Coordinates of C-alpha atoms in Angstrom, one line a residue:
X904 CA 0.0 0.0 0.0
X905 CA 1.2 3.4 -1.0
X906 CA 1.0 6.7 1.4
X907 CA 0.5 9.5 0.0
X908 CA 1.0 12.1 2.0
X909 CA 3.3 10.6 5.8
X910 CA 2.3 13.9 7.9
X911 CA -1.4 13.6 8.1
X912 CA -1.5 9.8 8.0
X913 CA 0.2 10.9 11.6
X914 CA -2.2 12.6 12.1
X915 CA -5.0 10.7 11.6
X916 CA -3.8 7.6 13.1
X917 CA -3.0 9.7 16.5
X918 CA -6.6 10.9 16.2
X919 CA -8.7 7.9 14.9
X920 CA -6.4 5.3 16.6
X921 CA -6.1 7.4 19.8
X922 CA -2.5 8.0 20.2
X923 CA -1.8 9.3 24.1
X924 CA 0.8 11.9 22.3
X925 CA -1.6 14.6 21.1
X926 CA -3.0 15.3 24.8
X927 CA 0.8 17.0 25.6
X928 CA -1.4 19.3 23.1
X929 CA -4.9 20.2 25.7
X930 CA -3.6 23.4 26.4
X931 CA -3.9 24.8 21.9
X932 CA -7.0 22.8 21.8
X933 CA -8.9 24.9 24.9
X934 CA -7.1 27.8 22.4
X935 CA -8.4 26.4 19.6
X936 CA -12.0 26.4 20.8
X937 CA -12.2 29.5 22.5
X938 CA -11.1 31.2 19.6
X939 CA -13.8 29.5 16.9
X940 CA -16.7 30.1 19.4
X941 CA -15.5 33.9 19.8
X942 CA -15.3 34.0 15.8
X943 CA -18.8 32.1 15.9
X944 CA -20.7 35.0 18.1
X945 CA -19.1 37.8 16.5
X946 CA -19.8 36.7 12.7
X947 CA -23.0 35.8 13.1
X948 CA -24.2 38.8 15.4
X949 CA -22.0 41.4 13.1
X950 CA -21.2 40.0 10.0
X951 CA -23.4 37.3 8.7
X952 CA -25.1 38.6 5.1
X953 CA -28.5 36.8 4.1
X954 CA -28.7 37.1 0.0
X955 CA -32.4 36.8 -0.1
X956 CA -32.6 33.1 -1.3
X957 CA -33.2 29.7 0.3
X958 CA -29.1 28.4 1.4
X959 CA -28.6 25.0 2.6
X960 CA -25.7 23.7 4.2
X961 CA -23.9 20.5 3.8
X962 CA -20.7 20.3 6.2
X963 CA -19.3 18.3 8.7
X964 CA -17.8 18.9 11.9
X965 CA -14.3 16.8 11.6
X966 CA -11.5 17.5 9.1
X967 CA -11.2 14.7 6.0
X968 CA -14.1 13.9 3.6
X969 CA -17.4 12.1 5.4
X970 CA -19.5 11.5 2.1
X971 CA -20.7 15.1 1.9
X972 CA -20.1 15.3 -2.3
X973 CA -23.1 12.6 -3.3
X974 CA -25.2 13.5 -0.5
X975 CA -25.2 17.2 -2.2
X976 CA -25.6 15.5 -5.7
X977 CA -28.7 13.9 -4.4
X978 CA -29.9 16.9 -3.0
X979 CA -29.6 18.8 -5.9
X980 CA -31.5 15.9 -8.0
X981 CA -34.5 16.4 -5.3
X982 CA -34.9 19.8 -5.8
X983 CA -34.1 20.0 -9.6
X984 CA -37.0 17.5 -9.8
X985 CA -39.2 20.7 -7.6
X986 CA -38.7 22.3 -10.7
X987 CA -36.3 24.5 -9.0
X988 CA -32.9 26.8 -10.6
X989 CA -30.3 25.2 -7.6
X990 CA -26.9 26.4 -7.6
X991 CA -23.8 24.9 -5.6
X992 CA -21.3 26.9 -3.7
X993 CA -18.1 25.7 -3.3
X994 CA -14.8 27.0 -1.9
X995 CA -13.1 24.8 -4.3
X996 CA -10.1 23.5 -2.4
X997 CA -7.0 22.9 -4.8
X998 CA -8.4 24.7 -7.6
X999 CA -6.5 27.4 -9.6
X1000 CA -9.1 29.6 -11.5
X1001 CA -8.1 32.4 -13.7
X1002 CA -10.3 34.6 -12.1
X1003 CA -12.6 33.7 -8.7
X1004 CA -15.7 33.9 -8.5
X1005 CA -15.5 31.1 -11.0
X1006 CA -18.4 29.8 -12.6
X1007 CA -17.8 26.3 -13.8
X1008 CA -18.8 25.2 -17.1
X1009 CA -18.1 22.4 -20.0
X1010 CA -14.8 23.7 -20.8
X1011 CA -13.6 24.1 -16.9
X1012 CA -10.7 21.6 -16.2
X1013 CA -10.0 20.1 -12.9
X1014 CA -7.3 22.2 -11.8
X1015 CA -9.4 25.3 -12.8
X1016 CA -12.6 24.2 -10.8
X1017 CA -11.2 21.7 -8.3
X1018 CA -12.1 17.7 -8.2
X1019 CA -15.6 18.2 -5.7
X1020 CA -16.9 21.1 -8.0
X1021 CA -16.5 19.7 -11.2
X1022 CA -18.0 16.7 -10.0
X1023 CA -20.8 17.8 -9.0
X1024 CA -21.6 19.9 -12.1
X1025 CA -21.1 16.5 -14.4
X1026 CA -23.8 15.0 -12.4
X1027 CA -26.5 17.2 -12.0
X1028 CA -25.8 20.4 -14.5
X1029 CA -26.8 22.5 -12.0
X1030 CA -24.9 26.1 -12.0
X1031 CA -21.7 25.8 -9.8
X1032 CA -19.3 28.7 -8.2
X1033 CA -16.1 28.6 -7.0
X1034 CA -15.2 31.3 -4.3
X1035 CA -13.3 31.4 -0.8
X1036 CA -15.8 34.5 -0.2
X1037 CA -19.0 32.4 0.1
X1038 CA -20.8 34.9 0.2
X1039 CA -19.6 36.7 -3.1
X1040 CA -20.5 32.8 -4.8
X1041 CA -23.6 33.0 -3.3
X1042 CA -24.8 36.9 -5.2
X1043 CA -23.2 35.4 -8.5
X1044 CA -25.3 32.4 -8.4
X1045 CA -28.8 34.7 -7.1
X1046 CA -28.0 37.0 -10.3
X1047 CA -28.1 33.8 -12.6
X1048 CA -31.7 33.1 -11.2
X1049 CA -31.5 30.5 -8.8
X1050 CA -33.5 29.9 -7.1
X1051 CA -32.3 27.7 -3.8
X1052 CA -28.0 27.3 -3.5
X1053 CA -26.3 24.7 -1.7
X1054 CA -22.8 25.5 0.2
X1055 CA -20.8 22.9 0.1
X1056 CA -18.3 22.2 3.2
X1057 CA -19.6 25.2 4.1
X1058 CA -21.1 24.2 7.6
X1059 CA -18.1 26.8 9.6
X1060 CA -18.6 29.4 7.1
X1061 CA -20.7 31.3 9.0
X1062 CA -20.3 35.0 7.3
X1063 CA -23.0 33.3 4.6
X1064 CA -26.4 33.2 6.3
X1065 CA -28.5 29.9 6.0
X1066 CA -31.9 28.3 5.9
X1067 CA -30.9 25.0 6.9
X1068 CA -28.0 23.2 8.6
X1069 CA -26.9 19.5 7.2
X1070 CA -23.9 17.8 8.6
X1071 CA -22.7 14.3 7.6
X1072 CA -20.9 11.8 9.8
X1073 CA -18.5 9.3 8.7
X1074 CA -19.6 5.7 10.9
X1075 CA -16.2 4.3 9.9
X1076 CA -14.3 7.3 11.9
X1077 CA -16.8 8.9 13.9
X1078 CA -15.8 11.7 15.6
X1079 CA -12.4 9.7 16.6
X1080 CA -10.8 10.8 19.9
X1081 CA -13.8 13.3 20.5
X1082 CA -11.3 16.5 20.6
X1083 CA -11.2 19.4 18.2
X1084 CA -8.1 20.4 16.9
X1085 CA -5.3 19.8 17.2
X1086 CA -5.6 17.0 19.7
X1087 CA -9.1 15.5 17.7
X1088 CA -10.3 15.8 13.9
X1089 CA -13.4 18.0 15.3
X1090 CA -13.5 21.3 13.9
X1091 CA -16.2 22.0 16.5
X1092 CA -17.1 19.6 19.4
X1093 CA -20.0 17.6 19.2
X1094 CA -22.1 19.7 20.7
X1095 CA -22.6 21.4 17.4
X1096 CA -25.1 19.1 16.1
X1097 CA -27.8 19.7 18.1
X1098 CA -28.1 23.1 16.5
X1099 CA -28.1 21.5 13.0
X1100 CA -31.5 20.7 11.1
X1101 CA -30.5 17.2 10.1
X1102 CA -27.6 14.9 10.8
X1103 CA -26.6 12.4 8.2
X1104 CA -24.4 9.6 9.1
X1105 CA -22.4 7.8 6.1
X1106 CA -22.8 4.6 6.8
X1107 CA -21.4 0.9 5.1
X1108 CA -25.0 -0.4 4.8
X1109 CA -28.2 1.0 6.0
X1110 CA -28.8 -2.0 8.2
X1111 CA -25.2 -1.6 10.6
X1112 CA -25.3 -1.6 14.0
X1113 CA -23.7 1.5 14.5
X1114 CA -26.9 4.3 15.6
X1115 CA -25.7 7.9 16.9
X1116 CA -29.1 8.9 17.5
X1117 CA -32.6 8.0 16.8
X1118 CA -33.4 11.2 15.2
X1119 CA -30.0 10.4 12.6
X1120 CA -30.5 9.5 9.7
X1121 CA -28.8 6.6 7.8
X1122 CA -27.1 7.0 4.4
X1123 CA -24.8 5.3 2.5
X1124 CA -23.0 4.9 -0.8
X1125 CA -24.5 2.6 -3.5
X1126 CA -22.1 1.6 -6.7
X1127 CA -23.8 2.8 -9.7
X1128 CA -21.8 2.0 -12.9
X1129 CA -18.2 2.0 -14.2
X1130 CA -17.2 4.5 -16.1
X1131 CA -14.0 5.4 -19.0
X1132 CA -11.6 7.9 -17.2
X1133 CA -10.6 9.1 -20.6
X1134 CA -14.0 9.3 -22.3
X1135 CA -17.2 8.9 -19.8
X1136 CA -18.3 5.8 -21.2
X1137 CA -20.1 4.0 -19.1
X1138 CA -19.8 0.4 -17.8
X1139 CA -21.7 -1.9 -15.7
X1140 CA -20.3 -3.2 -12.8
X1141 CA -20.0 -6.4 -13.5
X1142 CA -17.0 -5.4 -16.5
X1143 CA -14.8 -6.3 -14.1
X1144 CA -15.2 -9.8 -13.2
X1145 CA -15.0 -11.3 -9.5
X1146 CA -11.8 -12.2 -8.4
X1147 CA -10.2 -9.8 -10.5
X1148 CA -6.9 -7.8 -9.0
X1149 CA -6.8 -4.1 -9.4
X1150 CA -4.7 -1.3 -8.9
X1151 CA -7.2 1.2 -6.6
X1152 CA -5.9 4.8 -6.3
X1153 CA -7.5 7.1 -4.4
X1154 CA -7.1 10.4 -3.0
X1155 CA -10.1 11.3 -0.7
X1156 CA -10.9 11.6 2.6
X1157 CA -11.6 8.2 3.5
X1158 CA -9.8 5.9 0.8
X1159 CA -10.8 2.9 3.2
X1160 CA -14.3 3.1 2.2
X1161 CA -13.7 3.0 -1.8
X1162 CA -11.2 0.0 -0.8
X1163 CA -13.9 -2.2 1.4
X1164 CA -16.4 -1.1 -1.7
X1165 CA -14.0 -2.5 -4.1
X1166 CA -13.7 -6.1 -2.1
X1167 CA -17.8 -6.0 -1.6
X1168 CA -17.7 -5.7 -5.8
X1169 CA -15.1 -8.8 -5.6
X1170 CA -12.3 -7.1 -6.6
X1171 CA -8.9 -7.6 -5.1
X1172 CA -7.4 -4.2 -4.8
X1173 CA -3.6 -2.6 -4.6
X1174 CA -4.1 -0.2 -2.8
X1175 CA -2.8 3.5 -3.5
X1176 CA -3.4 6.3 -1.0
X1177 CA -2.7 9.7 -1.4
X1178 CA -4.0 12.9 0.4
X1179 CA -7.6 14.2 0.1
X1180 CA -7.4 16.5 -3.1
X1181 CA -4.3 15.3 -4.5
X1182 CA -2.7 17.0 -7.8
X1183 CA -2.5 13.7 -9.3
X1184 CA 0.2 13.4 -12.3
X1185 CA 1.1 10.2 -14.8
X1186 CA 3.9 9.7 -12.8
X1187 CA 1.7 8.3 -10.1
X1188 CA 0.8 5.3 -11.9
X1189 CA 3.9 4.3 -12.9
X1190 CA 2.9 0.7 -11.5
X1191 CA 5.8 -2.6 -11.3
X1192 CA 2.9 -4.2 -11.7
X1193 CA 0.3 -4.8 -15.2
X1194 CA -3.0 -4.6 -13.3
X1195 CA -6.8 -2.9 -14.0
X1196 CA -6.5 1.2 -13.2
X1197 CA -9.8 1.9 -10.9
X1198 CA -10.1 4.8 -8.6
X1199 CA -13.3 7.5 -7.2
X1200 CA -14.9 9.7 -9.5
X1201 CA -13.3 12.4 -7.5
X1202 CA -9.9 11.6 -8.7
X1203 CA -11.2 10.7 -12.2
X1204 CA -11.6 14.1 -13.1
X1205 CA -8.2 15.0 -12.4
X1206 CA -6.8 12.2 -14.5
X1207 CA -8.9 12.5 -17.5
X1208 CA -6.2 14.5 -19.7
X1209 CA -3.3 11.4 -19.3
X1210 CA -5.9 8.8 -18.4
X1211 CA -5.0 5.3 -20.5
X1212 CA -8.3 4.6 -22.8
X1213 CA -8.9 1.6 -20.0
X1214 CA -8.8 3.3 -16.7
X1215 CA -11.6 3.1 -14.9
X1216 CA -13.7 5.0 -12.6
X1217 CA -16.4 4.0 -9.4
X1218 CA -20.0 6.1 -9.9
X1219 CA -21.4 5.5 -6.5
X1220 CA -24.7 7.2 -5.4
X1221 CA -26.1 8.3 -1.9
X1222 CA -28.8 6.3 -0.5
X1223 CA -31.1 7.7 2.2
X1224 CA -32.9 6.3 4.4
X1225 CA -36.8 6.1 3.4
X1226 CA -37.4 8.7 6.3
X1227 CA -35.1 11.1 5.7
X1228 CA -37.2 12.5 2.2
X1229 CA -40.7 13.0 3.7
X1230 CA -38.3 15.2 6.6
X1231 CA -36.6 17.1 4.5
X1232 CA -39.5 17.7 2.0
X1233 CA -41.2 18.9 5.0
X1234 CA -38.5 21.1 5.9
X1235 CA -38.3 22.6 2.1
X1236 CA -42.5 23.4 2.2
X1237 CA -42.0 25.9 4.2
X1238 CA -39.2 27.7 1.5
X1239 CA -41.4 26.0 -1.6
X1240 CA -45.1 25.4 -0.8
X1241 CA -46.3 23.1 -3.5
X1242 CA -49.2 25.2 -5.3

């Protein structure tokens, strides 16, 4: 198995496998969170801006990636299905636009728009803007007529005002050794979430064991289809037989996932870890080894320009719990009365 990135996989094993080390560190974290809540009070009393349209809120509370890119692709397919103009805010980590805001469009490239932006715009269509300022996104996207915007990661970003809260848990992590930063992965503690509208929790199957609360709601991620790195094609998932070994790159937030996904599809894989938004290059699958290419749909579009013609890509969709709709259709009748 390869390691992309030595530093935070320190990290993270100190955090998720609960090192003793990082509590020499209590005295930054009390820091830590006294600062954030100070930030919290004084940008929402002072500096919040509403923008006059419907924003929801998909974040998470603990650094590294918790599922929160499908869930939002769903949740754009619900409301596009409405009828509704939705547009997607994004601070677009890694991404190197000529000019921000950026608007992305058919002839944005990954290292213009980012991995998580672009993706979501090949899925749904739906307008997409790129901006650190969230809130200077959000007026581009209300002058192209939309008509309810989604902010993605956008959950501590609270200088954009919002209609509703979502915030996704990773079951596989959790919330680790329960500290925020530096000694924990929280960004906020825990407490957090009772102030959110919904909770999602990112779960291998929506029949596990593992229940946070009985007003949670379950999610998790279904394999859809294969798809051509190079040229979109699609594929069904049975193209690659049971059995068959693999080389599985991947360069998200929690590579484990795609990896246990891979085995549940039969396949065998090498694993190849790199850090969440990696800059991947051809030199990275320079493999000893003659074996299938696979790797997320995240990383695809950053490996479409040198992709070989049979690399391969996962399409996985979110799947809710049958509960969580009639919520969150509820929640939305208030913003969208049916007429």
């Amino acid at each position: 198995m390869s390691q992309g990135s030595n530093s935070e996989a320190k990290w993270l094993t100190a955090w998720y496998g609960k090192k003793r080390w990082v509590y020499t560190l209590l005295p930054l974290e009390g820091l830590f969170r006294l600062l954030s809540y100070v930030r919290r009070i004084i940008t929402v009393r002072w500096l919040q801006k509403n923008i006059g349209l419907p924003v929801i809120v998909v974040g998470n509370i603990s650094v590294g990636g918790t599922g929160k890119t499908p869930l939002i692709i769903a949740l754009v397919n619900r409301l596009q299905k409405r009828g509704l103009k939705v547009g997607v805010i994004s601070r677009g980590y890694g991404s190197a636009a000529p000019q921000y805001p950026y608007v992305v469009s058919e002839s944005s490239s990954a290292t213009e728009a980012g991995d998580e932006p672009l993706s979501i715009w090949r899925a749904t269509g739906c307008a997409v803007c790129i901006d650190a300022d969230r809130v200077a996104a959000a007026r581009i996207l209300k002058n192209a007529g939309c008509d309810v915007l989604l902010s993605d990661d956008g959950l501590q970003h609270y200088r954009l005002g919002r209609t509703l809260e979502i915030a996704v848990i990773d079951a596989a992590r959790g919330f680790g050794n329960g500290h925020c930063l530096p000694v924990g992965p929280l960004r906020e503690p825990r407490s957090r979430l009772k102030g959110v509208d919904f909770v999602v929790v990112n779960q291998t199957s929506l029949e596990s064991d593992i229940v946070y609360k009985r007003d949670y709601y379950n999610m998790r991620l279904q394999p859809q289809h294969w798809f051509k790195v190079k040229d979109l094609t699609h594929l069904p998932l049975d193209h690659l037989l049971a059995g068959t070994h693999v080389h599985a790159v991947a360069g998200i937030g929690n590579p484990n996932r795609f990896f246990s996904t891979l085995g549940k599809l039969g396949l065998t894989p090498e694993c190849h870890i790199y850090r969440d938004h990696h800059t991947f290059t051809r030199e990275n699958f320079q493999f000893r080894q003659v074996l299938p290419v696979v790797m997320t749909s995240k990383d695809a579009v950053k490996c479409q320009t040198f992709a070989e013609p049979e690399w391969l890509a996962l399409e996985v969709e979110a799947v809710l719990e049958k509960r969580f709709w009639p919520a969150f259709e509820h929640a939305l009748e208030a913003l969208f009365p049916y007429e």
